[in-house]
Amino acid sequence: MKNIYRLSILMVIVIAASCKKNVDTSTQSTPPNTAVIKAPADIRVVGYLISDEIADGTAASFNTSRINYLNITFTPDADGAFPVINNLDNIITAAHNNNTKVLISMGNGTPSSFIDTDTTAFINNLMNAIDEHNLDGIDVDLEGSHVDKYYQPFIASLSTALKAKGKLLTAAIATWESGRFTDGVLGYFDFFNVMSYDNTGPWDPGDPGPHSPYSMAVDDLDYWNNTRGIPKEKLNVGLPFYGYGFGKGVKVNYTYAEIVSEFPGAENVDSITVKQGGTIYYNGIPTIEKKCRLAQTSAGGVMIWELMQDANNDKSLLTTIDKTLGGK
């Protein structure tokens, strides 16, 4: 988001600065595959998976019935073509069997070689991927300096191509860079994943504190709905399944699964301070539940970055989301 430590989702076009939490998949746990809780039908639950997690089998056991929109990150090849991702069609089929829509998520990198010089070729490649893999749309997560003079023409052309196929076009957006998005370009998207996290982080060690407080979600929804005029039904509240550590005795990056595994009772609070003095900030179950209640009244759903960071037990944040939003 604001610098190299932020990864959103993402969501990579080429190696570059990131917007959302970077993840070491070797330490992730898999959310329950046999859970009886399912995503609600009347509110969006959007979750991101990193393509590497699909390719290496890490995400194979994820129960896609627990969300109703799955966004899969990808990196195009050197020619701007959609890459080969092992196991991709298997998870798409599983998702569709559970009535879960699947989008590919692009962004978080330096897209200039594709959208400012080869826009037509790149969009054609994306449409070929849509057809080949029976996808339901494209999620765009271009941020910072990449939301430039080429952004709106690219989005306009992409929208035309997707609408001709009856497919979705969504975007990840952040309030701190809201000035980069014109009202005109916002009109092309079907709905938005609002990144209500990364208010601070390892890129700013002098500003320790909660990176995703409840107040941030409230302010973000208020801005995009009341100031920018986006109907609340088109806004999803971003929920982090990760935390950041500040100070001595803690790591910089944590998955939620790591936090609750290492610190008993951590699921009930939003921060843990270790004996050396360092503190880890994240969202525990009560805050996730509170944000879901906010989504029920002031948004169209929630968005999760990132699914494989969840705990694989009764401390699962996804279970909290599904239960709070009325999943069955």
mmCIF file of C-alpha atoms in Angstrom:
data_model
loop_
_atom_site.group_PDB
_atom_site.id
_atom_site.type_symbol
_atom_site.label_atom_id
_atom_site.label_comp_id
_atom_site.label_asym_id
_atom_site.label_seq_id
_atom_site.Cartn_x
_atom_site.Cartn_y
_atom_site.Cartn_z
ATOM 1 C CA MET A 1 0.000 0.000 0.000
ATOM 2 C CA LYS A 2 2.196 2.847 1.104
ATOM 3 C CA ASN A 3 5.479 1.050 0.431
ATOM 4 C CA ILE A 4 7.352 -2.163 -0.231
ATOM 5 C CA TYR A 5 5.998 -3.948 2.849
ATOM 6 C CA ARG A 6 2.375 -3.719 1.707
ATOM 7 C CA LEU A 7 1.093 -6.543 -0.431
ATOM 8 C CA SER A 8 -3.001 -6.336 -1.285
ATOM 9 C CA ILE A 9 -4.204 -7.761 -2.332
ATOM 10 C CA LEU A 10 -2.776 -8.967 -4.302
ATOM 11 C CA MET A 11 -1.796 -9.586 -6.735
ATOM 12 C CA VAL A 12 1.353 -9.118 -8.689
ATOM 13 C CA ILE A 13 1.990 -8.142 -12.288
ATOM 14 C CA VAL A 14 5.764 -7.938 -12.007
ATOM 15 C CA ILE A 15 8.137 -7.761 -9.043
ATOM 16 C CA ALA A 16 7.551 -4.402 -7.400
ATOM 17 C CA ALA A 17 6.317 -2.571 -4.338
ATOM 18 C CA SER A 18 3.400 -4.228 -2.650
ATOM 19 C CA CYS A 19 0.215 -3.152 -0.904
ATOM 20 C CA LYS A 20 -0.796 -6.100 1.199
ATOM 21 C CA LYS A 21 0.899 -8.273 3.720
ATOM 22 C CA ASN A 22 3.633 -10.467 2.240
ATOM 23 C CA VAL A 23 3.243 -14.088 3.194
ATOM 24 C CA ASP A 24 5.543 -17.007 3.896
ATOM 25 C CA THR A 25 3.283 -19.845 2.790
ATOM 26 C CA SER A 26 5.474 -22.407 4.496
ATOM 27 C CA THR A 27 4.038 -21.381 7.881
ATOM 28 C CA GLN A 28 0.391 -21.025 6.920
ATOM 29 C CA SER A 29 -2.386 -23.262 8.115
ATOM 30 C CA THR A 30 -5.369 -24.418 6.138
ATOM 31 C CA PRO A 31 -8.866 -23.306 7.146
ATOM 32 C CA PRO A 32 -11.203 -26.189 7.974
ATOM 33 C CA ASN A 33 -12.305 -28.126 4.910
ATOM 34 C CA THR A 34 -15.172 -29.876 6.632
ATOM 35 C CA ALA A 35 -16.820 -26.893 8.299
ATOM 36 C CA VAL A 36 -20.608 -26.941 8.275
ATOM 37 C CA ILE A 37 -20.730 -23.141 8.209
ATOM 38 C CA LYS A 38 -21.177 -21.717 4.716
ATOM 39 C CA ALA A 39 -21.055 -18.210 3.336
ATOM 40 C CA PRO A 40 -24.360 -16.300 3.464
ATOM 41 C CA ALA A 41 -26.234 -15.908 0.210
ATOM 42 C CA ASP A 42 -27.344 -12.298 0.703
ATOM 43 C CA ILE A 43 -24.024 -10.560 1.469
ATOM 44 C CA ARG A 44 -20.653 -10.775 -0.256
ATOM 45 C CA VAL A 45 -17.773 -12.642 1.352
ATOM 46 C CA VAL A 46 -14.753 -12.089 -0.901
ATOM 47 C CA GLY A 47 -11.521 -13.930 -0.176
ATOM 48 C CA TYR A 48 -8.106 -13.784 -1.811
ATOM 49 C CA LEU A 49 -5.806 -16.712 -2.524
ATOM 50 C CA ILE A 50 -2.268 -16.311 -3.814
ATOM 51 C CA SER A 51 -1.650 -18.278 -7.004
ATOM 52 C CA ASP A 52 1.457 -19.907 -5.496
ATOM 53 C CA GLU A 53 -0.744 -21.420 -2.785
ATOM 54 C CA ILE A 54 -2.862 -23.031 -5.475
ATOM 55 C CA ALA A 55 0.078 -24.201 -7.561
ATOM 56 C CA ASP A 56 1.897 -25.865 -4.646
ATOM 57 C CA GLY A 57 -1.255 -27.484 -3.253
ATOM 58 C CA THR A 58 -1.377 -25.422 -0.047
ATOM 59 C CA ALA A 59 -4.895 -24.247 -0.845
ATOM 60 C CA ALA A 60 -6.180 -27.593 -2.102
ATOM 61 C CA SER A 61 -8.243 -28.341 0.996
ATOM 62 C CA PHE A 62 -9.833 -24.919 1.330
ATOM 63 C CA ASN A 63 -13.624 -25.200 1.436
ATOM 64 C CA THR A 64 -14.793 -22.732 -1.218
ATOM 65 C CA SER A 65 -18.381 -22.876 0.064
ATOM 66 C CA ARG A 66 -17.238 -20.649 2.929
ATOM 67 C CA ILE A 67 -16.973 -17.611 0.634
ATOM 68 C CA ASN A 68 -19.018 -16.527 -2.353
ATOM 69 C CA TYR A 69 -16.295 -14.719 -4.314
ATOM 70 C CA LEU A 70 -12.770 -16.060 -4.722
ATOM 71 C CA ASN A 71 -10.054 -13.736 -6.046
ATOM 72 C CA ILE A 72 -6.906 -15.455 -7.292
ATOM 73 C CA THR A 73 -3.752 -13.394 -7.713
ATOM 74 C CA PHE A 74 -1.596 -13.838 -10.780
ATOM 75 C CA THR A 75 1.559 -12.686 -12.521
ATOM 76 C CA PRO A 76 1.471 -12.467 -16.323
ATOM 77 C CA ASP A 77 4.417 -13.806 -18.255
ATOM 78 C CA ALA A 78 6.922 -11.608 -20.072
ATOM 79 C CA ASP A 79 4.530 -11.214 -23.015
ATOM 80 C CA GLY A 80 1.581 -10.251 -20.832
ATOM 81 C CA ALA A 81 -0.136 -13.626 -21.165
ATOM 82 C CA PHE A 82 -1.912 -15.355 -18.307
ATOM 83 C CA PRO A 83 0.524 -17.833 -16.724
ATOM 84 C CA VAL A 84 0.164 -21.555 -16.225
ATOM 85 C CA ILE A 85 -0.950 -22.156 -12.627
ATOM 86 C CA ASN A 86 -0.974 -25.778 -11.541
ATOM 87 C CA ASN A 87 -4.253 -26.918 -9.976
ATOM 88 C CA LEU A 88 -6.047 -23.731 -11.059
ATOM 89 C CA ASP A 89 -8.888 -25.422 -12.899
ATOM 90 C CA ASN A 90 -9.434 -27.810 -9.991
ATOM 91 C CA ILE A 91 -10.089 -25.013 -7.529
ATOM 92 C CA ILE A 92 -12.231 -23.106 -10.046
ATOM 93 C CA THR A 93 -14.381 -26.196 -10.573
ATOM 94 C CA ALA A 94 -14.682 -26.742 -6.825
ATOM 95 C CA ALA A 95 -15.688 -23.126 -6.326
ATOM 96 C CA HIS A 96 -18.291 -23.206 -9.083
ATOM 97 C CA ASN A 97 -19.712 -26.425 -7.644
ATOM 98 C CA ASN A 98 -20.255 -24.436 -4.432
ATOM 99 C CA ASN A 99 -21.828 -21.496 -6.299
ATOM 100 C CA THR A 100 -18.730 -19.384 -5.595
ATOM 101 C CA LYS A 101 -17.643 -16.982 -8.332
ATOM 102 C CA VAL A 102 -13.952 -16.883 -9.256
ATOM 103 C CA LEU A 103 -12.061 -13.795 -10.424
ATOM 104 C CA ILE A 104 -8.416 -13.365 -11.297
ATOM 105 C CA SER A 105 -6.759 -10.476 -9.472
ATOM 106 C CA MET A 106 -4.130 -8.357 -11.194
ATOM 107 C CA GLY A 107 -2.011 -5.565 -9.852
ATOM 108 C CA ASN A 108 0.459 -4.640 -7.162
ATOM 109 C CA GLY A 109 3.292 -4.327 -9.609
ATOM 110 C CA THR A 110 4.532 -2.260 -12.519
ATOM 111 C CA PRO A 111 1.948 -2.759 -15.257
ATOM 112 C CA SER A 112 3.239 -0.097 -17.631
ATOM 113 C CA SER A 113 4.604 -2.596 -20.129
ATOM 114 C CA PHE A 114 1.113 -4.019 -20.502
ATOM 115 C CA ILE A 115 -1.391 -1.198 -20.074
ATOM 116 C CA ASP A 116 0.347 1.862 -21.463
ATOM 117 C CA THR A 117 1.877 0.340 -24.596
ATOM 118 C CA ASP A 118 0.167 -3.007 -25.243
ATOM 119 C CA THR A 119 -3.317 -2.433 -23.836
ATOM 120 C CA THR A 120 -5.200 -4.236 -26.599
ATOM 121 C CA ALA A 121 -2.906 -7.260 -26.583
ATOM 122 C CA PHE A 122 -2.989 -7.490 -22.792
ATOM 123 C CA ILE A 123 -6.779 -7.298 -22.625
ATOM 124 C CA ASN A 124 -7.042 -9.938 -25.351
ATOM 125 C CA ASN A 125 -4.796 -12.189 -23.268
ATOM 126 C CA LEU A 126 -7.005 -11.629 -20.235
ATOM 127 C CA MET A 127 -10.152 -12.430 -22.211
ATOM 128 C CA ASN A 128 -8.531 -15.626 -23.461
ATOM 129 C CA ALA A 129 -7.847 -16.590 -19.847
ATOM 130 C CA ILE A 130 -11.464 -15.837 -18.923
ATOM 131 C CA ASP A 131 -12.676 -18.205 -21.649
ATOM 132 C CA GLU A 132 -10.082 -20.934 -21.101
ATOM 133 C CA HIS A 133 -10.617 -21.197 -17.355
ATOM 134 C CA ASN A 134 -14.323 -20.339 -17.186
ATOM 135 C CA LEU A 135 -13.677 -17.374 -14.910
ATOM 136 C CA ASP A 136 -16.301 -14.937 -13.671
ATOM 137 C CA GLY A 137 -14.354 -11.710 -13.965
ATOM 138 C CA ILE A 138 -11.274 -9.664 -13.138
ATOM 139 C CA ASP A 139 -10.287 -7.833 -9.979
ATOM 140 C CA VAL A 140 -7.935 -4.867 -10.470
ATOM 141 C CA ASP A 141 -5.501 -3.905 -7.724
ATOM 142 C CA LEU A 142 -3.349 -1.190 -9.237
ATOM 143 C CA GLU A 143 -2.178 1.308 -6.666
ATOM 144 C CA GLY A 144 0.008 4.304 -6.022
ATOM 145 C CA SER A 145 1.823 5.680 -9.044
ATOM 146 C CA HIS A 146 0.293 2.942 -11.214
ATOM 147 C CA VAL A 147 -3.067 4.708 -11.032
ATOM 148 C CA ASP A 148 -1.854 7.193 -13.614
ATOM 149 C CA LYS A 149 -2.961 8.674 -16.921
ATOM 150 C CA TYR A 150 -3.134 5.200 -18.446
ATOM 151 C CA TYR A 151 -5.362 3.775 -15.729
ATOM 152 C CA GLN A 152 -8.767 5.094 -16.785
ATOM 153 C CA PRO A 153 -8.391 4.285 -20.520
ATOM 154 C CA PHE A 154 -7.250 0.780 -19.576
ATOM 155 C CA ILE A 155 -10.178 0.271 -17.186
ATOM 156 C CA ALA A 156 -12.627 1.596 -19.783
ATOM 157 C CA SER A 157 -11.378 -0.870 -22.407
ATOM 158 C CA LEU A 158 -11.264 -3.732 -19.927
ATOM 159 C CA SER A 159 -14.817 -2.956 -18.821
ATOM 160 C CA THR A 160 -16.067 -3.041 -22.407
ATOM 161 C CA ALA A 161 -14.425 -6.406 -23.033
ATOM 162 C CA LEU A 162 -15.739 -7.937 -19.815
ATOM 163 C CA LYS A 163 -19.276 -6.603 -20.205
ATOM 164 C CA ALA A 164 -19.446 -8.143 -23.673
ATOM 165 C CA LYS A 165 -18.939 -11.490 -21.962
ATOM 166 C CA GLY A 166 -21.234 -10.742 -19.027
ATOM 167 C CA LYS A 167 -18.292 -10.826 -16.604
ATOM 168 C CA LEU A 168 -17.489 -8.844 -13.450
ATOM 169 C CA LEU A 169 -14.984 -6.023 -13.026
ATOM 170 C CA THR A 170 -14.008 -5.186 -9.443
ATOM 171 C CA ALA A 171 -11.271 -3.134 -7.792
ATOM 172 C CA ALA A 172 -9.247 -2.943 -4.598
ATOM 173 C CA ILE A 173 -9.143 0.653 -3.368
ATOM 174 C CA ALA A 174 -7.650 2.513 -0.432
ATOM 175 C CA THR A 175 -8.817 5.796 1.054
ATOM 176 C CA TRP A 176 -5.296 7.183 1.513
ATOM 177 C CA GLU A 177 -4.865 7.276 -2.269
ATOM 178 C CA SER A 178 -8.449 8.206 -3.099
ATOM 179 C CA GLY A 179 -7.377 11.286 -5.012
ATOM 180 C CA ARG A 180 -5.935 9.108 -7.751
ATOM 181 C CA PHE A 181 -9.357 7.665 -8.646
ATOM 182 C CA THR A 182 -11.645 9.894 -10.700
ATOM 183 C CA ASP A 183 -15.395 9.655 -10.284
ATOM 184 C CA GLY A 184 -15.542 8.564 -13.905
ATOM 185 C CA VAL A 185 -13.288 5.551 -13.480
ATOM 186 C CA LEU A 186 -15.110 4.441 -10.332
ATOM 187 C CA GLY A 187 -18.245 4.084 -12.418
ATOM 188 C CA TYR A 188 -16.811 1.170 -14.397
ATOM 189 C CA PHE A 189 -16.598 -1.246 -11.460
ATOM 190 C CA ASP A 190 -19.280 -3.638 -10.229
ATOM 191 C CA PHE A 191 -18.062 -3.474 -6.633
ATOM 192 C CA PHE A 192 -15.045 -2.462 -4.551
ATOM 193 C CA ASN A 193 -12.822 -4.174 -2.007
ATOM 194 C CA VAL A 194 -11.919 -1.407 0.440
ATOM 195 C CA MET A 195 -8.513 -2.020 2.012
ATOM 196 C CA SER A 196 -9.298 -0.940 5.547
ATOM 197 C CA TYR A 197 -5.955 -2.068 6.892
ATOM 198 C CA ASP A 198 -2.246 -1.134 6.744
ATOM 199 C CA ASN A 199 -2.852 2.181 8.471
ATOM 200 C CA THR A 200 0.680 1.662 9.754
ATOM 201 C CA GLY A 201 3.211 -1.120 9.554
ATOM 202 C CA PRO A 202 6.873 -2.162 9.321
ATOM 203 C CA TRP A 203 7.532 0.604 6.787
ATOM 204 C CA ASP A 204 6.927 3.108 9.608
ATOM 205 C CA PRO A 205 8.518 1.669 12.782
ATOM 206 C CA GLY A 206 8.227 5.042 14.483
ATOM 207 C CA ASP A 207 4.425 4.821 14.354
ATOM 208 C CA PRO A 208 3.523 1.614 16.177
ATOM 209 C CA GLY A 209 -0.112 0.818 16.770
ATOM 210 C CA PRO A 210 -3.198 -0.864 15.322
ATOM 211 C CA HIS A 211 -2.997 -1.092 11.545
ATOM 212 C CA SER A 212 -6.663 -1.977 11.070
ATOM 213 C CA PRO A 213 -8.815 -0.475 13.829
ATOM 214 C CA TYR A 214 -12.596 -0.539 13.683
ATOM 215 C CA SER A 215 -12.622 3.237 13.332
ATOM 216 C CA MET A 216 -10.707 2.945 10.064
ATOM 217 C CA ALA A 217 -13.409 0.734 8.561
ATOM 218 C CA VAL A 218 -16.086 3.217 9.649
ATOM 219 C CA ASP A 219 -14.201 6.160 8.164
ATOM 220 C CA ASP A 220 -13.424 4.334 4.915
ATOM 221 C CA LEU A 221 -17.044 3.385 4.285
ATOM 222 C CA ASP A 222 -18.197 6.891 5.131
ATOM 223 C CA TYR A 223 -15.748 8.409 2.662
ATOM 224 C CA TRP A 224 -16.472 6.156 -0.302
ATOM 225 C CA ASN A 225 -20.229 6.179 0.270
ATOM 226 C CA ASN A 226 -20.977 9.723 1.402
ATOM 227 C CA THR A 227 -18.102 11.716 -0.091
ATOM 228 C CA ARG A 228 -17.561 9.816 -3.347
ATOM 229 C CA GLY A 229 -21.142 8.668 -3.847
ATOM 230 C CA ILE A 230 -20.563 4.935 -4.249
ATOM 231 C CA PRO A 231 -23.675 3.033 -3.155
ATOM 232 C CA LYS A 232 -22.954 1.165 0.060
ATOM 233 C CA GLU A 233 -24.058 -2.082 -1.586
ATOM 234 C CA LYS A 234 -20.970 -1.867 -3.837
ATOM 235 C CA LEU A 235 -18.495 -1.586 -0.946
ATOM 236 C CA ASN A 236 -16.811 -4.488 0.861
ATOM 237 C CA VAL A 237 -15.018 -3.923 4.168
ATOM 238 C CA GLY A 238 -11.446 -5.234 4.045
ATOM 239 C CA LEU A 239 -10.548 -7.618 6.890
ATOM 240 C CA PRO A 240 -6.921 -8.556 7.664
ATOM 241 C CA PHE A 241 -5.976 -12.116 8.555
ATOM 242 C CA TYR A 242 -2.498 -10.972 9.597
ATOM 243 C CA GLY A 243 -0.684 -8.718 12.025
ATOM 244 C CA TYR A 244 2.386 -6.515 12.336
ATOM 245 C CA GLY A 245 4.951 -6.517 15.119
ATOM 246 C CA PHE A 246 6.680 -3.428 16.522
ATOM 247 C CA GLY A 247 9.560 -3.360 18.973
ATOM 248 C CA LYS A 248 11.747 -5.914 20.687
ATOM 249 C CA GLY A 249 11.020 -9.612 20.836
ATOM 250 C CA VAL A 250 8.537 -9.765 17.955
ATOM 251 C CA LYS A 251 8.703 -10.404 14.227
ATOM 252 C CA VAL A 252 7.687 -7.850 11.640
ATOM 253 C CA ASN A 253 4.990 -9.976 9.958
ATOM 254 C CA TYR A 254 2.586 -12.544 11.425
ATOM 255 C CA THR A 255 -0.295 -14.570 10.082
ATOM 256 C CA TYR A 256 -3.308 -14.700 12.344
ATOM 257 C CA ALA A 257 -2.750 -18.460 12.617
ATOM 258 C CA GLU A 258 0.744 -17.871 13.998
ATOM 259 C CA ILE A 259 -0.480 -15.342 16.538
ATOM 260 C CA VAL A 260 -3.188 -17.505 18.085
ATOM 261 C CA SER A 261 -0.946 -20.563 18.022
ATOM 262 C CA GLU A 262 1.846 -18.803 19.917
ATOM 263 C CA PHE A 263 -0.184 -16.717 22.348
ATOM 264 C CA PRO A 264 -3.091 -18.350 24.232
ATOM 265 C CA GLY A 265 -6.172 -16.142 24.315
ATOM 266 C CA ALA A 266 -4.904 -13.900 21.512
ATOM 267 C CA GLU A 267 -8.062 -14.518 19.510
ATOM 268 C CA ASN A 268 -10.044 -12.433 22.012
ATOM 269 C CA VAL A 269 -7.989 -9.228 21.734
ATOM 270 C CA ASP A 270 -6.335 -7.087 19.038
ATOM 271 C CA SER A 271 -2.791 -6.877 20.389
ATOM 272 C CA ILE A 272 -0.224 -8.904 22.284
ATOM 273 C CA THR A 273 2.740 -7.410 24.142
ATOM 274 C CA VAL A 274 5.686 -9.742 24.823
ATOM 275 C CA LYS A 275 7.986 -9.623 27.832
ATOM 276 C CA GLN A 276 10.745 -7.927 25.803
ATOM 277 C CA GLY A 277 8.391 -5.007 25.233
ATOM 278 C CA GLY A 278 7.361 -5.464 21.601
ATOM 279 C CA THR A 279 3.714 -5.535 20.537
ATOM 280 C CA ILE A 280 1.845 -7.358 17.762
ATOM 281 C CA TYR A 281 -1.265 -5.669 16.364
ATOM 282 C CA TYR A 282 -3.987 -7.518 14.430
ATOM 283 C CA ASN A 283 -7.754 -8.141 14.488
ATOM 284 C CA GLY A 284 -9.107 -10.716 16.908
ATOM 285 C CA ILE A 285 -12.518 -12.362 16.860
ATOM 286 C CA PRO A 286 -14.476 -9.536 18.608
ATOM 287 C CA THR A 287 -13.243 -6.881 16.158
ATOM 288 C CA ILE A 288 -13.866 -9.075 13.112
ATOM 289 C CA GLU A 289 -17.383 -9.708 14.393
ATOM 290 C CA LYS A 290 -17.916 -5.970 14.954
ATOM 291 C CA LYS A 291 -16.715 -5.164 11.436
ATOM 292 C CA CYS A 292 -19.085 -7.771 10.024
ATOM 293 C CA ARG A 293 -21.970 -6.085 11.846
ATOM 294 C CA LEU A 294 -20.837 -2.816 10.282
ATOM 295 C CA ALA A 295 -20.863 -4.452 6.852
ATOM 296 C CA GLN A 296 -24.439 -5.599 7.393
ATOM 297 C CA THR A 297 -25.637 -2.024 7.871
ATOM 298 C CA SER A 298 -23.163 0.104 5.913
ATOM 299 C CA ALA A 299 -21.721 -2.055 3.117
ATOM 300 C CA GLY A 300 -22.421 -4.874 0.698
ATOM 301 C CA GLY A 301 -20.027 -7.364 2.213
ATOM 302 C CA VAL A 302 -16.525 -8.068 3.456
ATOM 303 C CA MET A 303 -13.195 -8.828 1.810
ATOM 304 C CA ILE A 304 -10.473 -11.022 3.299
ATOM 305 C CA TRP A 305 -6.739 -10.702 2.824
ATOM 306 C CA GLU A 306 -5.757 -13.470 2.914
ATOM 307 C CA LEU A 307 -7.577 -16.790 3.334
ATOM 308 C CA MET A 308 -4.663 -19.109 4.065
ATOM 309 C CA GLN A 309 -3.537 -16.952 6.991
ATOM 310 C CA ASP A 310 -6.512 -18.092 9.062
ATOM 311 C CA ALA A 311 -6.395 -20.503 11.999
ATOM 312 C CA ASN A 312 -7.460 -24.092 11.395
ATOM 313 C CA ASN A 313 -9.536 -24.529 14.553
ATOM 314 C CA ASP A 314 -12.267 -22.951 16.650
ATOM 315 C CA LYS A 315 -10.307 -19.674 16.600
ATOM 316 C CA SER A 316 -10.903 -19.271 12.854
ATOM 317 C CA LEU A 317 -11.768 -15.744 11.752
ATOM 318 C CA LEU A 318 -13.572 -17.069 8.696
ATOM 319 C CA THR A 319 -15.863 -19.060 10.939
ATOM 320 C CA THR A 320 -16.570 -15.851 12.857
ATOM 321 C CA ILE A 321 -17.369 -14.058 9.606
ATOM 322 C CA ASP A 322 -19.704 -16.754 8.337
ATOM 323 C CA LYS A 323 -21.533 -17.102 11.643
ATOM 324 C CA THR A 324 -21.883 -13.359 12.147
ATOM 325 C CA LEU A 325 -23.178 -12.766 8.646
ATOM 326 C CA GLY A 326 -25.682 -15.576 8.920
ATOM 327 C CA GLY A 327 -24.069 -18.324 6.866
ATOM 328 C CA LYS A 328 -25.585 -21.786 7.060
#
